[in-house]
Coordinates of C-alpha atoms in Angstrom, one line a residue:
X569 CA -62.4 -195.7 6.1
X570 CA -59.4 -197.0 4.5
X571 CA -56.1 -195.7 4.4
X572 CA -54.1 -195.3 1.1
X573 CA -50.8 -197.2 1.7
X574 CA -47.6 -195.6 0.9
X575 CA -46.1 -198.1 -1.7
X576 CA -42.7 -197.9 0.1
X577 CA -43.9 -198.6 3.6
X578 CA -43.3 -202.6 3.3
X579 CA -39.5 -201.6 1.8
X580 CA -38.9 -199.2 4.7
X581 CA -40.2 -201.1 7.5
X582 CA -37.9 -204.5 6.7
X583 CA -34.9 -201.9 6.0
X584 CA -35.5 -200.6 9.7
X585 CA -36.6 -204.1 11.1
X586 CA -33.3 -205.9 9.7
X587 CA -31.3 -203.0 10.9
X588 CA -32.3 -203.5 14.5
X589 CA -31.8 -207.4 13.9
X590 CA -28.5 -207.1 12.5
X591 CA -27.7 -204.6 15.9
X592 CA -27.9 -201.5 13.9
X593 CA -24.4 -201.2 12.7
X594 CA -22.5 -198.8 10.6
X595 CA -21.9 -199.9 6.7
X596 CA -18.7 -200.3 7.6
X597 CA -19.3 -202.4 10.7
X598 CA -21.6 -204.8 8.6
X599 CA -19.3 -205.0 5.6
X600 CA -16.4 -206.0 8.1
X601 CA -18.7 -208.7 9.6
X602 CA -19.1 -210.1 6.1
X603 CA -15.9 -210.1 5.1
X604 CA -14.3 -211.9 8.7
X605 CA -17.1 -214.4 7.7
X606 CA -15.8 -215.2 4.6
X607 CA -11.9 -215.5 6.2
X608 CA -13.6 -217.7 8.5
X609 CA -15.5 -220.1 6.1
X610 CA -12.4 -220.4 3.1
X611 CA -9.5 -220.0 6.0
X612 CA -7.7 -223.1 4.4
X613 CA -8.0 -221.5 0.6
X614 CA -4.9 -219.0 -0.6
X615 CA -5.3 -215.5 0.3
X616 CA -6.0 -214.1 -2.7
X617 CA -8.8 -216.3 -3.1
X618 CA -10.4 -215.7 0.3
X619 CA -10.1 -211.5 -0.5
X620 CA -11.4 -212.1 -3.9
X621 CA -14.3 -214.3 -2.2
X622 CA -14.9 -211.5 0.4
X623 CA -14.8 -209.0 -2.1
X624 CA -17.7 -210.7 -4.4
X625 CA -19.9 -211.2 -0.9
X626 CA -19.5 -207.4 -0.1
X627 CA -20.4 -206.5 -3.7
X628 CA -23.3 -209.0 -3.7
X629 CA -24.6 -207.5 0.0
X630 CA -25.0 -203.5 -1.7
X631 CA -28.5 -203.5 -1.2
X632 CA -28.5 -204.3 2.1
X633 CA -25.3 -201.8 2.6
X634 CA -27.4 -199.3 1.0
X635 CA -30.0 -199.7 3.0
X636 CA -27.9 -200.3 6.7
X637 CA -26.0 -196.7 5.3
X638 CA -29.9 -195.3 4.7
X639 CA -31.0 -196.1 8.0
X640 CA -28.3 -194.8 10.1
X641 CA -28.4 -191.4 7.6
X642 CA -32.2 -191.1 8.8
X643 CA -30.9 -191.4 12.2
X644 CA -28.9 -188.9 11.9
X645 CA -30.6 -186.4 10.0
X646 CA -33.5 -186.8 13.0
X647 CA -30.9 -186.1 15.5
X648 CA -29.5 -183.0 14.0
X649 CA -33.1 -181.9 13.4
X650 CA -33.9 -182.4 17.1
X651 CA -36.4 -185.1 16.2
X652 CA -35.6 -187.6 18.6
X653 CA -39.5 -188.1 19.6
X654 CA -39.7 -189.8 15.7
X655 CA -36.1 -191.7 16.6
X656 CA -37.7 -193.1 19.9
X657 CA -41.0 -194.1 18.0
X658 CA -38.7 -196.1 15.4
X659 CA -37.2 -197.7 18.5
X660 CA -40.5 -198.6 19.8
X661 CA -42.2 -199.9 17.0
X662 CA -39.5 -201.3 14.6
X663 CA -36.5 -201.9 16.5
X664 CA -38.2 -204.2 19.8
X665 CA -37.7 -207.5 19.2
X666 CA -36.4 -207.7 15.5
X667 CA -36.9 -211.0 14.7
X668 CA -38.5 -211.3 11.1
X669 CA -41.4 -208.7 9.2
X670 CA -43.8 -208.0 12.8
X671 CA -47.2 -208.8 11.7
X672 CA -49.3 -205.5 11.2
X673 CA -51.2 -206.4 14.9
X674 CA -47.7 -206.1 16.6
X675 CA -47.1 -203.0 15.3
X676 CA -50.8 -201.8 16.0
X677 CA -50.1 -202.7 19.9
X678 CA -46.5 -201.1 19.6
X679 CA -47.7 -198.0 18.0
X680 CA -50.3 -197.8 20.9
X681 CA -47.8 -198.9 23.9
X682 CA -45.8 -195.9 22.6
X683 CA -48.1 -193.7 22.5
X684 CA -49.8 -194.4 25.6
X685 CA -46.1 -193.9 27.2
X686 CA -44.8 -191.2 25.1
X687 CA -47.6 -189.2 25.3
X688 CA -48.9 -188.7 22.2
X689 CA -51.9 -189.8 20.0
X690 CA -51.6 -192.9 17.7
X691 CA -52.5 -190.6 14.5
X692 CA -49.3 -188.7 15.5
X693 CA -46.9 -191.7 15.9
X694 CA -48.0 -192.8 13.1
X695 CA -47.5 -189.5 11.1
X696 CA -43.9 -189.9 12.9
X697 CA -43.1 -193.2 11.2
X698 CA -44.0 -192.6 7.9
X699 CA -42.1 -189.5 7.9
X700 CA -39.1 -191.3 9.0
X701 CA -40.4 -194.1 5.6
X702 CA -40.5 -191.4 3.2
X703 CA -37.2 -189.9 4.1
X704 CA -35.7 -193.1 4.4
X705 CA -37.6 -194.0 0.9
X706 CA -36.0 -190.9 0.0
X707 CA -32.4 -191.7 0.9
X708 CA -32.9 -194.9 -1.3
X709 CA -34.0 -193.1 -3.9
X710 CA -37.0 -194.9 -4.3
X711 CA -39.9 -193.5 -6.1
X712 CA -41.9 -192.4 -3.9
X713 CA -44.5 -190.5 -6.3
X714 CA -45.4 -194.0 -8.3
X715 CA -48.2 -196.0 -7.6
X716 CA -46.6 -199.9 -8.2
X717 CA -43.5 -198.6 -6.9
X718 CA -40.1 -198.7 -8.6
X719 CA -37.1 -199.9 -6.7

């Protein structure tokens, strides 16, 4: 039996994956990050260079703003809908060790793991982290009704 995959799911997972690697900060926290990097690296250029450098790095980083900003909204709207079980299950599977795209076995044994400790069945973890997908994919305003997927 084989499983139709949601288009959006590779999308959504790297989203939450990179969030976890980057230490899940705010927008604001990673846009300040960029911009001290780029004081650092052009310290000995004029200052209005180095803003309008730091500037053209935040603007060029929007997707990955948008999609720090998407994360931490999912969060959130969990929370508030006293869904931490689906928070914990993202903490689990995507945020343990965040170091590049986990191969599709890593996630099969984290899936498990967590649901072995949790307790809950696999199918229901599962159903968990593709809700969180879909509302993320949702945030993002991804089309989540197309087949090829449009970003």
């Amino acid at each position: 039996m084989s499983r139709k995959k949601e288009w959006y799911m590779d999308y959504a997972t790297h989203a939450f994956v990179n969030f976890a690697a980057l230490g899940c900060p705010t927008r604001q926290q990673h846009e300040e990050r960029i911009r001290q990097g780029c004081y650092q690296r052009y310290a000995m250029h004029e200052p209005s260079y180095i803003v309008n450098k730091a500037n053209a790095e935040v603007l060029s980083k929007e997707p990955l703003l948008k999609d720090i900003d998407a994360v931490n909204r999912v969060l959130d709207i969990l929370h508030r809908q006293n869904k931490d079980h689906i928070i914990a299950a993202l903490q689990a599977v995507y945020f343990a060790y965040p170091k590049g795209k986990p191969e599709r076995g890593v996630i099969v044994s984290r899936v498990t793991r967590y649901a072995i400790d949790c307790p809950a069945s696999t199918k229901a973890v599962y159903e968990w982290l593709k809700s969180a997908r879909l509302l993320f994919a949702q945030i993002r305003e991804l089309d989540t009704n197309g087949e090829s997927g449009k970003w």
